[in-house]
Each structure stands twice: as C-alpha cells, then as structure tokens.
Tab-separated table of C-alpha atoms and ligand atoms in Angstrom:
chain	number	residue	atom	x	y	z
A	1	UNK	CA	-15.748	20.056	-42.180
A	2	UNK	CA	-17.872	18.451	-39.473
A	3	UNK	CA	-17.826	15.163	-41.336
A	4	UNK	CA	-14.082	15.360	-41.714
A	5	UNK	CA	-13.645	15.984	-38.013
A	6	UNK	CA	-15.888	13.119	-36.996
A	7	UNK	CA	-14.157	10.782	-39.425
A	8	UNK	CA	-10.851	11.765	-37.935
A	9	UNK	CA	-12.313	11.197	-34.498
A	10	UNK	CA	-13.597	7.725	-35.399
A	11	UNK	CA	-10.169	6.786	-36.694
A	12	UNK	CA	-8.522	7.950	-33.526
A	13	UNK	CA	-11.000	6.055	-31.362
A	14	UNK	CA	-10.343	2.743	-33.078
A	15	UNK	CA	-6.550	2.774	-32.758
A	16	UNK	CA	-4.537	2.304	-29.600
A	17	UNK	CA	-2.857	5.476	-28.364
A	18	UNK	CA	0.118	3.549	-27.095
A	19	UNK	CA	1.175	-0.018	-26.279
A	20	UNK	CA	3.933	-1.259	-24.010
A	21	UNK	CA	4.880	-4.915	-24.159
A	22	UNK	CA	7.367	-4.867	-21.296
A	23	UNK	CA	10.794	-6.220	-22.159
A	24	UNK	CA	11.860	-6.516	-18.502
A	25	UNK	CA	10.317	-9.827	-17.499
A	26	UNK	CA	10.385	-12.092	-20.530
A	27	UNK	CA	7.628	-13.665	-22.605
A	28	UNK	CA	5.065	-16.351	-21.892
A	29	UNK	CA	5.036	-19.533	-23.942
A	30	UNK	CA	2.255	-20.161	-26.408
A	31	UNK	CA	-0.184	-22.717	-25.033
A	32	UNK	CA	1.165	-22.298	-21.478
A	33	UNK	CA	-1.079	-22.057	-18.407
A	34	UNK	CA	-0.113	-18.387	-18.197
A	35	UNK	CA	-1.467	-17.770	-21.677
A	36	UNK	CA	-4.694	-19.610	-20.842
A	37	UNK	CA	-5.150	-17.569	-17.679
A	38	UNK	CA	-4.413	-14.389	-19.612
A	39	UNK	CA	-7.031	-15.209	-22.253
A	40	UNK	CA	-9.576	-15.944	-19.553
A	41	UNK	CA	-8.715	-12.700	-17.772
A	42	UNK	CA	-9.020	-10.620	-20.946
A	43	UNK	CA	-12.399	-12.174	-21.669
A	44	UNK	CA	-13.628	-11.407	-18.160
A	45	UNK	CA	-12.353	-7.854	-17.658
A	46	UNK	CA	-14.631	-6.018	-20.146
A	47	UNK	CA	-17.852	-7.335	-18.615
A	48	UNK	CA	-16.870	-6.911	-14.956
A	49	UNK	CA	-15.548	-3.400	-15.627
A	50	UNK	CA	-18.110	-1.751	-17.862
A	51	UNK	CA	-20.732	-0.800	-15.268
A	52	UNK	CA	-18.356	1.017	-12.910
A	53	UNK	CA	-15.592	1.902	-15.357
A	54	UNK	CA	-12.853	0.290	-13.281
A	55	UNK	CA	-11.915	-3.133	-12.001
A	56	UNK	CA	-8.949	-5.279	-11.231
A	57	UNK	CA	-8.792	-8.981	-10.740
A	58	UNK	CA	-6.469	-11.954	-10.913
A	59	UNK	CA	-6.856	-15.408	-12.423
A	60	UNK	CA	-4.924	-18.611	-11.773
A	61	UNK	CA	-2.373	-19.741	-9.211
A	62	UNK	CA	1.254	-18.693	-8.813
A	63	UNK	CA	3.460	-19.062	-10.865
A	64	UNK	CA	0.868	-18.824	-13.662
A	65	UNK	CA	-1.308	-16.223	-11.997
A	66	UNK	CA	-2.227	-13.211	-14.118
A	67	UNK	CA	-3.282	-9.879	-12.625
A	68	UNK	CA	-5.336	-7.505	-14.720
A	69	UNK	CA	-6.736	-4.035	-14.469
A	70	UNK	CA	-9.125	-2.100	-16.701
A	71	UNK	CA	-10.205	1.529	-16.685
A	72	UNK	CA	-12.546	3.519	-18.894
A	73	UNK	CA	-12.486	7.289	-19.195
A	74	UNK	CA	-14.987	8.570	-16.648
A	75	UNK	CA	-17.462	10.045	-19.140
A	76	UNK	CA	-17.753	6.953	-21.317
A	77	UNK	CA	-21.050	5.040	-21.275
A	78	UNK	CA	-21.026	1.460	-20.086
A	79	UNK	CA	-21.620	0.082	-23.595
A	80	UNK	CA	-18.858	2.222	-25.130
A	81	UNK	CA	-16.614	1.163	-22.250
A	82	UNK	CA	-17.268	-2.486	-22.947
A	83	UNK	CA	-16.618	-2.058	-26.687
A	84	UNK	CA	-13.358	-0.230	-26.048
A	85	UNK	CA	-12.184	-2.857	-23.541
A	86	UNK	CA	-13.002	-5.701	-25.922
A	87	UNK	CA	-10.938	-4.058	-28.654
A	88	UNK	CA	-8.133	-3.416	-26.173
A	89	UNK	CA	-8.191	-7.037	-24.949
A	90	UNK	CA	-7.925	-8.411	-28.474
A	91	UNK	CA	-5.222	-5.990	-29.451
A	92	UNK	CA	-3.016	-6.559	-26.401
A	93	UNK	CA	-3.280	-10.324	-26.867
A	94	UNK	CA	-2.381	-10.018	-30.536
A	95	UNK	CA	0.308	-7.432	-30.036
A	96	UNK	CA	2.190	-8.606	-26.938
A	97	UNK	CA	3.604	-11.911	-25.736
A	98	UNK	CA	5.313	-10.401	-22.704
A	99	UNK	CA	4.287	-11.330	-19.155
A	100	UNK	CA	3.573	-7.668	-18.420
A	101	UNK	CA	1.868	-5.241	-20.800
A	102	UNK	CA	-0.393	-2.234	-21.036
A	103	UNK	CA	-2.429	-0.681	-23.813
A	104	UNK	CA	-4.141	2.710	-23.925
A	105	UNK	CA	-7.008	3.831	-26.100
A	106	UNK	CA	-8.682	7.175	-26.121
A	107	UNK	CA	-11.543	5.832	-24.004
A	108	UNK	CA	-10.017	2.985	-22.021
A	109	UNK	CA	-6.896	1.139	-20.941
A	110	UNK	CA	-6.043	-2.415	-19.966
A	111	UNK	CA	-2.980	-3.797	-18.250
A	112	UNK	CA	-1.978	-7.248	-17.177
A	113	UNK	CA	1.021	-8.639	-15.357
A	114	UNK	CA	2.437	-11.708	-13.647
A	115	UNK	CA	2.769	-9.466	-10.580
A	116	UNK	CA	0.183	-7.574	-8.550
A	117	UNK	CA	0.405	-4.056	-9.877
A	118	UNK	CA	-1.821	-2.575	-7.180
A	119	UNK	CA	1.176	-2.479	-4.895
A	120	UNK	CA	3.446	-0.997	-7.580
A	121	UNK	CA	3.332	2.682	-8.106
A	122	UNK	CA	5.722	3.927	-10.770
A	123	UNK	CA	5.258	7.001	-12.905
A	124	UNK	CA	6.364	6.639	-16.534
A	125	UNK	CA	4.553	9.032	-18.830
A	126	UNK	CA	4.220	8.336	-22.548
A	127	UNK	CA	3.405	10.649	-25.432
A	128	UNK	CA	1.054	9.109	-27.954
A	129	UNK	CA	1.944	9.845	-31.587
A	130	UNK	CA	-1.228	11.857	-31.809
A	131	UNK	CA	0.510	14.678	-29.935
A	132	UNK	CA	2.823	15.472	-32.818
A	133	UNK	CA	-0.140	16.051	-35.135
A	134	UNK	CA	-1.509	18.951	-33.099
A	135	UNK	CA	-1.235	22.465	-34.540
A	136	UNK	CA	0.891	25.120	-32.872
A	137	UNK	CA	-0.466	27.982	-30.820
A	138	UNK	CA	0.598	31.571	-31.367
A	139	UNK	CA	1.082	32.529	-27.706
A	140	UNK	CA	2.557	29.380	-26.105
A	141	UNK	CA	3.540	30.903	-22.748
A	142	UNK	CA	0.168	32.360	-21.924
A	143	UNK	CA	-1.535	29.346	-23.495
A	144	UNK	CA	0.281	26.786	-21.356
A	145	UNK	CA	-0.130	28.891	-18.190
A	146	UNK	CA	-3.849	28.592	-18.811
A	147	UNK	CA	-3.636	24.836	-19.463
A	148	UNK	CA	-1.591	24.401	-16.278
A	149	UNK	CA	-4.119	26.364	-14.240
A	150	UNK	CA	-6.925	24.153	-15.552
A	151	UNK	CA	-5.080	20.853	-15.068
A	152	UNK	CA	-3.901	21.771	-11.536
A	153	UNK	CA	-7.468	22.478	-10.495
A	154	UNK	CA	-8.766	19.267	-12.060
A	155	UNK	CA	-5.951	17.240	-10.479
A	156	UNK	CA	-6.908	18.410	-6.996
A	157	UNK	CA	-10.508	17.560	-7.637
A	158	UNK	CA	-9.816	14.118	-9.075
A	159	UNK	CA	-7.445	13.229	-6.241
A	160	UNK	CA	-9.225	14.662	-3.222
A	161	UNK	CA	-12.952	14.711	-3.990
A	162	UNK	CA	-14.048	11.100	-3.411
A	163	UNK	CA	-17.328	11.656	-5.269
A	164	UNK	CA	-15.334	12.160	-8.500
A	165	UNK	CA	-13.932	8.607	-8.561
A	166	UNK	CA	-10.576	10.065	-9.639
A	167	UNK	CA	-11.876	11.653	-12.834
A	168	UNK	CA	-12.423	15.346	-13.523
A	169	UNK	CA	-13.233	17.441	-16.595
A	170	UNK	CA	-13.271	21.198	-17.003
A	171	UNK	CA	-12.982	24.045	-19.418
A	172	UNK	CA	-11.370	27.466	-19.309
A	173	UNK	CA	-11.673	30.421	-21.639
A	174	UNK	CA	-8.405	31.327	-23.367
A	175	UNK	CA	-9.462	34.047	-25.784
A	176	UNK	CA	-12.644	35.498	-27.235
A	177	UNK	CA	-13.097	32.521	-29.550
A	178	UNK	CA	-11.021	29.819	-27.846
A	179	UNK	CA	-11.854	27.572	-24.905
A	180	UNK	CA	-9.465	24.937	-23.573
A	181	UNK	CA	-11.040	21.638	-22.503
A	182	UNK	CA	-9.283	19.113	-20.325
A	183	UNK	CA	-9.583	16.031	-18.209
A	184	UNK	CA	-7.483	14.089	-15.730
A	185	UNK	CA	-7.985	10.566	-14.395
A	186	UNK	CA	-6.229	8.124	-12.064
A	187	UNK	CA	-6.675	4.382	-11.713
A	188	UNK	CA	-8.736	3.844	-8.567
A	189	UNK	CA	-6.157	1.617	-6.907
A	190	UNK	CA	-3.874	4.546	-6.022
A	191	UNK	CA	-4.186	6.739	-2.932
A	192	UNK	CA	-5.261	10.382	-3.252
A	193	UNK	CA	-1.707	11.670	-2.729
A	194	UNK	CA	-0.315	9.212	-5.290
A	195	UNK	CA	-2.963	10.305	-7.767
A	196	UNK	CA	-2.003	13.933	-7.312
A	197	UNK	CA	1.712	13.132	-7.566
A	198	UNK	CA	1.122	11.149	-10.752
A	199	UNK	CA	-0.855	14.006	-12.294
A	200	UNK	CA	1.809	16.536	-11.304
A	201	UNK	CA	4.434	14.456	-13.131
A	202	UNK	CA	2.131	14.070	-16.113
A	203	UNK	CA	1.653	17.841	-16.275
A	204	UNK	CA	5.442	18.298	-16.429
A	205	UNK	CA	5.595	15.809	-19.318
A	206	UNK	CA	2.657	17.543	-20.952
A	207	UNK	CA	4.615	20.779	-20.853
A	208	UNK	CA	7.583	18.984	-22.405
A	209	UNK	CA	5.664	17.588	-25.348
A	210	UNK	CA	2.791	19.876	-25.932
A	211	UNK	CA	3.101	23.328	-24.405
A	212	UNK	CA	3.068	25.012	-27.799
A	213	UNK	CA	0.379	22.722	-29.234
A	214	UNK	CA	-3.382	23.094	-29.411
A	215	UNK	CA	-3.810	19.773	-27.657
A	216	UNK	CA	-1.914	17.004	-25.905
A	217	UNK	CA	-2.237	13.706	-24.095
A	218	UNK	CA	0.004	11.996	-21.563
A	219	UNK	CA	-0.765	8.424	-20.591
A	220	UNK	CA	0.851	6.488	-17.768
A	221	UNK	CA	0.079	3.363	-15.761
A	222	UNK	CA	-1.825	5.135	-13.016
A	223	UNK	CA	-2.960	8.437	-14.492
A	224	UNK	CA	-3.804	10.208	-17.734
A	225	UNK	CA	-4.072	13.867	-18.698
A	226	UNK	CA	-5.424	15.533	-21.816
A	227	UNK	CA	-6.335	18.984	-23.084
A	228	UNK	CA	-7.529	20.377	-26.393
A	229	UNK	CA	-9.444	23.186	-28.047
A	230	UNK	CA	-12.566	21.149	-28.656
A	231	UNK	CA	-14.833	19.264	-26.314
A	232	UNK	CA	-13.664	15.711	-26.926
A	233	UNK	CA	-15.392	14.222	-23.882
A	234	UNK	CA	-19.020	13.421	-23.280
A	235	UNK	CA	-19.673	15.002	-19.889
A	236	UNK	CA	-20.945	18.317	-18.694
A	237	UNK	CA	-18.044	20.327	-17.378
A	238	UNK	CA	-17.997	23.677	-15.704
A	239	UNK	CA	-16.109	26.770	-16.690
A	240	UNK	CA	-13.057	27.540	-14.587
A	241	UNK	CA	-11.931	31.150	-14.616
A	242	UNK	CA	-8.313	32.138	-14.760
A	243	UNK	CA	-7.412	34.656	-12.051
A	244	UNK	CA	-7.074	38.267	-13.195
A	245	UNK	CA	-3.497	38.528	-14.522
A	246	UNK	CA	-3.138	41.957	-12.839
A	247	UNK	CA	-3.821	40.293	-9.518
A	248	UNK	CA	-0.934	37.836	-9.861
B	301	NAG	C1	-15.143	-6.047	-9.969
B	301	NAG	O1	-15.835	-7.164	-10.451
B	301	NAG	C2	-16.311	-8.020	-9.457
B	301	NAG	C3	-16.918	-9.247	-10.129
B	301	NAG	O2	-17.943	-8.851	-11.001
B	301	NAG	C4	-17.333	-7.273	-8.587
B	301	NAG	O3	-17.798	-8.104	-7.541
B	301	NAG	C5	-16.642	-6.036	-7.993
B	301	NAG	O4	-17.583	-5.273	-7.282
B	301	NAG	C6	-16.059	-5.202	-9.105
B	301	NAG	N1	-15.289	-4.102	-8.519
B	301	NAG	C7	-15.500	-2.833	-8.851
B	301	NAG	C8	-14.573	-1.830	-8.238
B	301	NAG	O5	-16.384	-2.502	-9.613
B	302	NAG	C1	-22.318	10.113	-24.848
B	302	NAG	O1	-23.511	10.444	-24.178
B	302	NAG	C2	-24.683	10.040	-24.855
B	302	NAG	C3	-25.877	10.574	-24.078
B	302	NAG	O2	-25.821	10.231	-22.734
B	302	NAG	C4	-24.698	8.504	-24.962
B	302	NAG	O3	-25.828	8.085	-25.665
B	302	NAG	C5	-23.427	8.053	-25.712
B	302	NAG	O4	-23.362	6.656	-25.767
B	302	NAG	C6	-22.195	8.597	-25.002
B	302	NAG	N1	-21.002	8.268	-25.768
B	302	NAG	C7	-19.982	7.611	-25.211
B	302	NAG	C8	-18.820	7.391	-26.101
B	302	NAG	O5	-19.987	7.229	-24.079
B	303	NAG	C1	-2.763	-6.881	-4.689
B	303	NAG	O1	-2.212	-5.968	-3.738
B	303	NAG	C2	-3.195	-5.203	-3.049
B	303	NAG	C3	-2.477	-4.154	-2.211
B	303	NAG	O2	-1.330	-4.659	-1.595
B	303	NAG	C4	-4.065	-6.143	-2.227
B	303	NAG	O3	-5.056	-5.393	-1.539
B	303	NAG	C5	-4.733	-7.141	-3.165
B	303	NAG	O4	-5.490	-8.069	-2.426
B	303	NAG	C6	-3.697	-7.877	-3.994
B	303	NAG	N1	-4.396	-8.680	-5.004
B	303	NAG	C7	-4.145	-9.979	-5.179
B	303	NAG	C8	-4.992	-10.661	-6.205
B	303	NAG	O5	-3.309	-10.573	-4.563
B	304	NAG	C1	-9.594	32.523	-33.017
B	304	NAG	O1	-9.321	33.779	-33.601
B	304	NAG	C2	-7.956	33.948	-33.989
B	304	NAG	C3	-7.729	35.393	-34.435
B	304	NAG	O2	-8.925	36.006	-34.831
B	304	NAG	C4	-7.630	32.931	-35.093
B	304	NAG	O3	-6.283	33.055	-35.470
B	304	NAG	C5	-7.865	31.538	-34.528
B	304	NAG	O4	-7.650	30.563	-35.540
B	304	NAG	C6	-9.292	31.400	-33.995
B	304	NAG	N1	-9.371	30.104	-33.317
B	304	NAG	C7	-10.385	29.264	-33.479
B	304	NAG	C8	-10.335	27.996	-32.684
B	304	NAG	O5	-11.344	29.500	-34.215
B	305	NAG	C1	4.055	-8.179	-31.993
B	305	NAG	C2	3.590	-6.805	-32.317
B	305	NAG	O1	2.677	-6.595	-33.092
B	305	NAG	N1	4.243	-5.811	-31.692
B	305	NAG	C3	3.900	-4.405	-31.857
B	305	NAG	C4	2.994	-3.977	-30.733
B	305	NAG	O2	2.746	-2.586	-30.807
B	305	NAG	C5	3.915	-1.808	-30.668
B	305	NAG	C6	3.497	-0.355	-30.580
B	305	NAG	O3	2.500	-0.047	-31.506
B	305	NAG	C7	4.848	-2.087	-31.825
B	305	NAG	O4	6.019	-1.341	-31.665
B	305	NAG	C8	5.162	-3.557	-31.830
B	305	NAG	O5	5.942	-3.862	-32.961
C-alpha cells in the first residue's frame, strides 16, 4: 500500500499539472531572436531561482524581449526546486510555441511572456485533471466548511505575514481518524491585498470543483491552493482548531 502510494506520488510529481500556451498573442517563429532569448531565459531561471524559490527576470531587447518568472512550492528543497524547474523549462519549450505561456507542476511553476507580467494581475483559476481522481467524502458540507476555515486562515498568513514569503501550510482535524492538510502560495510579485484576493477567488473555484472530494488543487498565475487528507508537503505545519460548532 505504501509502495503503491509513493509510486502514484512519483508519477504525479513528474507530470505537469496544467499547461497554458496562450492563444491570444500569436506564436514565435522557430529560429527567431525571441526563441533564442526564450531558450536562454529558460536555461537561466532554474539556477537563479532555486536558492530562494522565486525569481523573475527578462532577457533581450524589445520587440524580442522575453520576461520570465519561476516559483517553487515553499517547502521544496533547493535541489528539488531546481530539478522541477528544469523539467518545467524543457516541457514548456517542447509543448508551447506561443509568445506567452505558463506551466504548473506539483512543486513548481514557470511562466514566460513577451510582456512584463509583474504589472498584470489577472485571476484565472484552473483545475488540474488530478482533481477528478479524488474520492468523495461522506459529509461534504461539514467537510468543506472545515477546508474553508483552514484555507482562510492560511490565506491571511501567506498574504499578511511577511516572514512567510507568501506561503503557508497547516492542518486541521476533521474527525477522529481524519486530518485535512493544506497549503496556499502566491507569487512574490503581487501585493499582500492582491495575494489575499487571488486566494479568495481560488477558494471559490476550489469549492466549485472539489467541495465533495477528499482533495483538490487550484492553480492560477499568481496563486495556488491545495488540500488533501494526507500530508503531501515537506514542512512542519501546526494544527489549526475549528471553532466549537455550538459557539457559531
Ligand atoms: C534573482 O536572480 C538574480 C540573479 O541571480 C539575483 O541577483 C536576485 O537576487 C534574485 N532575486 C530573488 C528574489 O531571489
Ligand atoms: C524534504 O525534506 C527532506 C529533509 O529536509 C529533504 O532531504 C528532501 O530533499 C525534501 N524533499 C523535497 C521534495 O524538497
Ligand atoms: C516589470 O514591471 C515591474 C512593475 O511595474 C517593474 O518593477 C519591473 O522593473 C519591470 N521589469 C522589467 C524587466 O521591465
Ligand atoms: C475514517 O473512519 C471512517 C469511519 O470509521 C472511514 O469510513 C474512513 O474511511 C476513515 N478514513 C481514513 C482516512 O482512514
Ligand atoms: C504542442 C503540444 O504538445 N501542445 C500540448 C501542450 O499541452 C497541452 C496541455 O497538456 C495540450 O493540450 C497541447 O496539445
């Protein structure tokens, strides 16, 4: 059983959760200066990002300038971060020929664009396929109330506690034998209020896809949210207690 779970986990880790090759701005030409700048950028991002888990940079001159941004999940070691970003770089280059694209993995994400995305803030949540494979819960209303309580608390922490670098994990007891684990994260180029707004929208999407499931993930350009019944992250997290229902 343990082997099966870890095999499943390894599979999940290796595949992208979701890819968007934007169809809004056209494609770059093969062999063009844009493509060369993009390749250079994707080679650079993993090494400049892995020690802090976040970076953004730009390479080249307008109109061939390419902006890029990379983020690793906050609990991921610098070597695992680098490995994930290298895979992501290769995959996005292979998979997309658009001038704007983003790819999410379980442990990291990379985006690039012809435009500076630091000044763009747009929420567009996506449900990875993984979500549909989660089992159902027997008491969805109470279950999702508990998830919401956890994610709201973590969202406040990630957005407004600067020491967290926009990443928070936590766990909450649901029943005698079930604990819900969760994390939230924003890209560090957004303001605290934008981070919170992004996570609020993601929580609404999470309810839409996954409120009756044992786990769920929402990814978007500037923030990600996830919960599940097992501890999928690699950080110590503290137990959050749900307020006494009679006191509500
Ligand atoms: C991004 O990378 C550059 C070049 O290595 C480095 O000087 C900068 O401090 C990094 N930024 C962050 C936020 O880590
Ligand atoms: C998880 O933490 C352990 C101990 O700190 C570390 O050796 C390992 O590389 C980490 N795994 C990931 C995926 O970061
Ligand atoms: C992108 O926009 C941000 C915010 O407006 C700015 O601070 C940053 O310098 C810009 N980056 C580049 C490479 O132009
Ligand atoms: C917890 O216990 C309930 C009822 O005893 C059972 O249906 C459920 O599968 C258990 N959950 C886990 C995660 O073991
Ligand atoms: C060119 C290419 O491989 N495109 C694929 C990129 O990934 C998305 C999402 O997995 C697919 O829908 C595309 O067909």
